[in-house]
């Protein structure tokens, strides 16, 4: 279905999608009639590649799969001068290079710059792991540069027209929020909530930052936005949780490990109220002697952490 759609779109643009070119003698033919074994050093990445982030772990997994099973799907290239330029399959090309292959199976097609660009955009949109901002950018490019209708954009993206409109609307968010979505710090669901027209631009950025810092899920963000919008006047904005200092993390770990080894459960909590830090400890103990032992472990742990901080000149001696 998707391949047929891609072919239809490129046919409309005048692409000759299935006729391989006559290649030089030094290019060895592969088993399939329209697939060539191309010298991997002669294949350049596509200048139209819309994908900006490649996960190294998945590239390593793909390389291992190729080692074990071979390359199951050839790349697609076009001739540019005396070299080849990738049209589709950059992950496969990178993986093949990483394991030292000299040749890569490829289909050679006659594409103009415009057709190669469109192919790259469409292939990118159809990725299973595509980021919502990458999808939005590709959809916008297809709409602006190739006059694709909303219906055809919907078919390319594999989602209904409402979803197409929602994902493209993410590009209207402030740049810093778009960056958080691109990096994966915020999900598409977060982004759609932040598109609320009742939120002023600066408030959108504030809610986005607080959501990331406080590790809010979609429901928490939704509730916070609703509470802010429904407030009568001068509604308070949510704030970022205080950052736990490194020394407290070290102290907390030391206190827990020392007490847990003796069978005592200890909970630690760091609060920052009005700029003043406060450490709270909760002991699950029943006897006075147990409390005394636990308190001693706390004091000893605090002394050890302070000594380390002094050694590293993180706090002044006092």
Coordinates of C-alpha atoms in Angstrom, one line a residue:
X1 CA 0.0 0.0 0.0
X2 CA 2.7 2.5 1.0
X3 CA 5.0 1.4 -1.8
X4 CA 2.1 1.8 -4.3
X5 CA 1.4 5.3 -2.9
X6 CA 5.0 6.3 -3.2
X7 CA 5.1 5.1 -6.8
X8 CA 1.9 7.0 -7.6
X9 CA 3.3 10.2 -6.2
X10 CA 6.6 9.9 -8.0
X11 CA 4.8 8.9 -11.2
X12 CA 2.9 12.1 -11.0
X13 CA 6.2 13.9 -10.7
X14 CA 7.5 12.2 -13.8
X15 CA 10.0 9.8 -12.1
X16 CA 11.2 6.7 -14.0
X17 CA 11.0 4.5 -10.9
X18 CA 11.8 1.0 -12.0
X19 CA 14.2 1.2 -15.0
X20 CA 17.9 0.7 -14.0
X21 CA 20.6 2.6 -15.9
X22 CA 23.3 0.9 -17.9
X23 CA 26.2 0.8 -15.4
X24 CA 30.0 0.6 -16.0
X25 CA 31.6 -2.8 -16.4
X26 CA 33.4 -2.5 -13.0
X27 CA 30.0 -2.6 -11.2
X28 CA 29.2 -6.2 -10.5
X29 CA 25.6 -7.3 -11.0
X30 CA 23.7 -9.0 -8.1
X31 CA 21.1 -11.8 -8.3
X32 CA 18.1 -9.6 -9.1
X33 CA 17.9 -8.0 -12.5
X34 CA 17.5 -4.4 -11.3
X35 CA 20.0 -4.6 -8.4
X36 CA 23.7 -3.9 -8.6
X37 CA 26.6 -4.5 -6.2
X38 CA 27.8 -0.9 -5.9
X39 CA 31.3 0.0 -4.5
X40 CA 30.4 1.3 -1.1
X41 CA 33.1 4.1 -1.3
X42 CA 31.3 5.5 -4.4
X43 CA 28.0 6.0 -2.6
X44 CA 27.5 9.4 -1.0
X45 CA 24.8 10.3 1.6
X46 CA 21.8 12.2 0.4
X47 CA 21.9 16.0 0.7
X48 CA 18.1 15.8 1.1
X49 CA 18.1 13.5 4.2
X50 CA 15.5 14.9 6.6
X51 CA 16.5 12.7 9.4
X52 CA 18.8 14.4 11.9
X53 CA 19.3 11.8 14.6
X54 CA 20.5 8.2 14.2
X55 CA 20.5 6.0 17.3
X56 CA 23.8 4.2 17.6
X57 CA 22.4 1.2 19.4
X58 CA 19.9 0.5 16.6
X59 CA 22.7 1.0 14.0
X60 CA 24.8 -1.6 15.9
X61 CA 21.8 -4.0 16.0
X62 CA 21.3 -3.6 12.3
X63 CA 25.0 -4.2 11.6
X64 CA 24.9 -7.4 13.6
X65 CA 21.7 -8.5 11.8
X66 CA 23.5 -7.9 8.4
X67 CA 26.4 -10.0 9.6
X68 CA 24.2 -12.9 10.4
X69 CA 21.6 -12.7 7.7
X70 CA 23.0 -10.4 5.0
X71 CA 21.3 -7.2 3.7
X72 CA 17.7 -8.1 3.1
X73 CA 16.7 -4.9 1.3
X74 CA 18.9 -3.0 -1.2
X75 CA 19.5 0.7 -1.0
X76 CA 18.2 3.1 -3.7
X77 CA 20.7 5.4 -5.4
X78 CA 20.9 7.8 -8.4
X79 CA 23.9 8.6 -10.6
X80 CA 25.5 12.1 -9.9
X81 CA 28.5 12.5 -12.2
X82 CA 30.8 9.6 -11.8
X83 CA 29.5 8.7 -8.3
X84 CA 26.2 7.5 -6.7
X85 CA 24.1 9.5 -4.4
X86 CA 21.9 7.8 -1.8
X87 CA 18.1 8.2 -2.2
X88 CA 16.9 5.8 0.4
X89 CA 18.6 3.5 3.0
X90 CA 21.1 5.6 5.0
X91 CA 20.9 3.3 8.1
X92 CA 21.7 0.4 5.8
X93 CA 24.6 2.2 4.2
X94 CA 26.1 3.3 7.6
X95 CA 25.7 -0.3 9.0
X96 CA 27.4 -1.8 6.0
X97 CA 30.3 0.6 6.2
X98 CA 30.7 -0.1 10.0
X99 CA 31.3 -3.8 9.4
X100 CA 33.7 -3.2 6.5
X101 CA 31.8 -4.2 3.4
X102 CA 33.3 -3.1 0.1
X103 CA 30.0 -3.4 -1.9
X104 CA 26.4 -2.7 -1.2
X105 CA 23.4 -4.0 -3.1
X106 CA 21.6 -1.0 -4.7
X107 CA 18.8 -0.1 -7.1
X108 CA 19.9 2.7 -9.5
X109 CA 17.1 5.0 -10.7
X110 CA 16.8 8.2 -12.7
X111 CA 15.7 10.9 -10.3
X112 CA 15.9 14.6 -10.5
X113 CA 16.8 16.6 -7.3
X114 CA 13.1 17.3 -6.8
X115 CA 12.2 13.6 -7.1
X116 CA 15.0 12.5 -4.8
X117 CA 14.0 15.1 -2.2
X118 CA 10.4 13.9 -2.3
X119 CA 11.4 10.2 -2.0
X120 CA 13.5 11.0 1.0
X121 CA 10.7 12.9 2.7
X122 CA 8.2 10.2 2.1
X123 CA 10.5 7.4 3.2
X124 CA 11.2 9.3 6.4
X125 CA 7.6 9.8 7.2
X126 CA 6.9 6.1 6.9
X127 CA 9.5 5.2 9.5
X128 CA 8.1 3.3 12.6
X129 CA 10.4 5.3 15.0
X130 CA 9.9 8.7 13.5
X131 CA 10.0 11.7 15.9
X132 CA 6.8 13.9 15.8
X133 CA 8.8 17.0 14.8
X134 CA 10.7 15.1 12.1
X135 CA 7.3 13.9 10.8
X136 CA 5.9 17.5 11.0
X137 CA 8.8 18.9 9.1
X138 CA 8.6 16.3 6.3
X139 CA 4.8 16.8 6.0
X140 CA 5.3 20.5 5.8
X141 CA 7.9 20.2 3.1
X142 CA 5.7 17.9 1.0
X143 CA 2.8 20.3 1.4
X144 CA 4.8 23.4 0.6
X145 CA 7.1 22.1 -2.1
X146 CA 5.0 19.4 -3.9
X147 CA 1.4 20.7 -3.3
X148 CA 0.2 17.4 -1.8
X149 CA -3.4 17.5 -0.6
X150 CA -4.3 16.9 3.0
X151 CA -5.8 13.6 1.8
X152 CA -2.6 12.5 0.2
X153 CA -0.5 13.7 3.2
X154 CA -2.8 11.6 5.4
X155 CA -2.2 8.5 3.2
X156 CA 1.6 9.0 3.2
X157 CA 1.7 9.4 7.0
X158 CA -0.7 6.5 7.6
X159 CA -2.9 8.6 9.9
X160 CA -6.2 10.5 9.5
X161 CA -6.3 14.1 8.5
X162 CA -7.0 15.3 12.1
X163 CA -3.7 13.6 13.2
X164 CA -1.9 15.3 10.3
X165 CA -3.2 18.7 11.3
X166 CA -2.2 18.1 15.0
X167 CA 1.3 17.0 14.3
X168 CA 1.9 19.9 11.9
X169 CA 0.6 22.3 14.5
X170 CA 3.5 21.4 16.7
X171 CA 5.8 23.5 14.5
X172 CA 3.9 26.6 15.6
X173 CA 5.1 26.1 19.2
X174 CA 8.0 28.3 20.5
X175 CA 11.4 27.1 19.2
X176 CA 12.6 26.0 22.6
X177 CA 9.6 23.8 23.0
X178 CA 10.0 22.4 19.4
X179 CA 13.6 21.6 20.4
X180 CA 12.4 19.7 23.5
X181 CA 10.0 17.6 21.3
X182 CA 12.8 16.9 18.8
X183 CA 15.1 15.7 21.5
X184 CA 12.5 13.5 23.0
X185 CA 12.3 15.3 26.3
X186 CA 8.6 16.0 25.6
X187 CA 6.2 13.5 23.9
X188 CA 3.8 14.4 21.1
X189 CA 1.0 14.2 23.6
X190 CA 2.7 16.9 25.7
X191 CA 3.2 19.0 22.6
X192 CA -0.5 18.7 21.6
X193 CA -1.5 19.9 25.1
X194 CA 0.8 22.9 24.8
X195 CA -0.9 23.9 21.6
X196 CA -3.8 25.1 23.7
X197 CA -4.8 28.5 22.2
X198 CA -5.7 29.9 25.6
X199 CA -2.0 29.7 26.7
X200 CA 0.2 32.8 26.0
X201 CA 3.4 32.0 24.2
X202 CA 5.6 32.7 27.3
X203 CA 3.4 30.5 29.4
X204 CA 3.7 27.6 26.8
X205 CA 7.5 27.7 27.3
X206 CA 7.1 27.8 31.1
X207 CA 4.8 24.8 31.2
X208 CA 7.1 22.9 28.8
X209 CA 10.2 23.6 31.0
X210 CA 8.4 22.7 34.3
X211 CA 7.0 19.5 32.6
X212 CA 10.5 18.3 31.7
X213 CA 12.2 19.3 35.0
X214 CA 9.4 17.7 37.1
X215 CA 9.1 14.6 34.8
X216 CA 5.4 15.2 34.3
X217 CA 3.3 12.7 32.4
X218 CA 0.6 13.8 30.0
X219 CA -2.1 13.7 32.7
X220 CA -0.2 15.8 35.1
X221 CA 0.5 18.4 32.4
X222 CA -3.1 18.4 31.3
X223 CA -4.3 19.0 34.9
X224 CA -1.8 21.8 35.4
X225 CA -2.9 23.6 32.2
X226 CA -6.6 23.2 33.0
X227 CA -6.1 24.5 36.5
X228 CA -4.2 27.6 35.2
X229 CA -6.7 28.4 32.5
X230 CA -9.8 27.9 34.7
X231 CA -8.5 30.0 37.6
X232 CA -10.5 33.3 38.0
X233 CA -7.6 35.8 38.0
X234 CA -3.8 36.0 38.5
X235 CA -3.5 32.2 38.5
X236 CA -0.2 30.9 40.0
X237 CA 2.2 29.1 37.6
X238 CA 3.5 25.7 38.5
X239 CA 7.1 25.7 39.7
X240 CA 10.1 23.5 39.2
X241 CA 10.9 21.0 42.0
X242 CA 14.2 22.0 43.8
X243 CA 17.2 20.2 42.4
X244 CA 18.6 17.7 44.9
X245 CA 22.3 18.6 45.5
X246 CA 24.9 16.0 44.8
X247 CA 26.1 15.8 48.4
X248 CA 22.6 14.9 49.6
X249 CA 22.4 12.0 47.0
X250 CA 25.7 10.7 48.4
X251 CA 24.6 11.1 52.0
X252 CA 21.2 9.5 51.3
X253 CA 22.8 6.5 49.6
X254 CA 25.3 6.0 52.5
X255 CA 22.6 6.3 55.2
X256 CA 20.4 3.8 53.4
X257 CA 23.2 1.3 52.8
X258 CA 24.5 1.4 56.4
X259 CA 21.0 1.0 58.0
X260 CA 19.6 -1.5 55.5
X261 CA 22.6 -3.8 56.1
X262 CA 21.4 -3.9 59.8
X263 CA 17.9 -4.5 58.8
X264 CA 16.6 -1.0 59.3
X265 CA 14.5 0.8 56.7
X266 CA 15.4 4.5 56.4
X267 CA 13.8 7.1 54.1
X268 CA 15.4 10.3 53.1
X269 CA 13.9 13.5 51.6
X270 CA 15.3 16.8 50.6
X271 CA 13.0 19.9 50.6
X272 CA 13.9 23.4 49.6
X273 CA 11.5 25.9 51.1
X274 CA 12.1 29.6 50.8
X275 CA 15.7 28.9 49.8
X276 CA 16.5 26.9 52.9
X277 CA 17.4 23.2 52.5
X278 CA 15.8 20.7 54.8
X279 CA 16.7 17.0 55.2
X280 CA 14.0 14.7 56.4
X281 CA 14.7 11.2 57.7
X282 CA 12.1 8.5 58.5
X283 CA 13.0 5.4 60.5
X284 CA 11.0 2.2 60.5
X285 CA 12.1 1.1 64.0
X286 CA 10.4 0.2 67.3
X287 CA 13.1 0.3 70.0
X288 CA 15.0 3.2 71.5
X289 CA 18.3 1.3 71.0
X290 CA 17.5 0.8 67.4
X291 CA 16.8 4.6 67.0
X292 CA 20.1 5.4 68.7
X293 CA 22.0 3.0 66.4
X294 CA 20.3 4.4 63.3
X295 CA 21.0 8.0 64.4
X296 CA 24.7 7.1 64.9
X297 CA 24.8 5.8 61.3
X298 CA 23.3 9.1 60.1
X299 CA 25.9 11.2 62.0
X300 CA 28.8 9.0 60.8
X301 CA 27.5 9.1 57.2
X302 CA 27.2 12.9 57.4
X303 CA 30.7 13.2 58.7
X304 CA 32.1 11.0 56.0
X305 CA 30.3 13.0 53.2
X306 CA 31.5 16.3 54.7
X307 CA 35.1 15.0 54.8
X308 CA 34.9 14.1 51.1
X309 CA 33.5 17.5 50.2
X310 CA 36.3 19.2 52.1
X311 CA 38.8 17.0 50.4
X312 CA 37.4 18.1 47.0
X313 CA 37.0 21.7 48.1
X314 CA 33.3 21.6 47.5
X315 CA 32.5 23.4 50.8
X316 CA 34.6 25.7 53.1
X317 CA 36.0 24.2 56.3
X318 CA 34.0 25.4 59.3

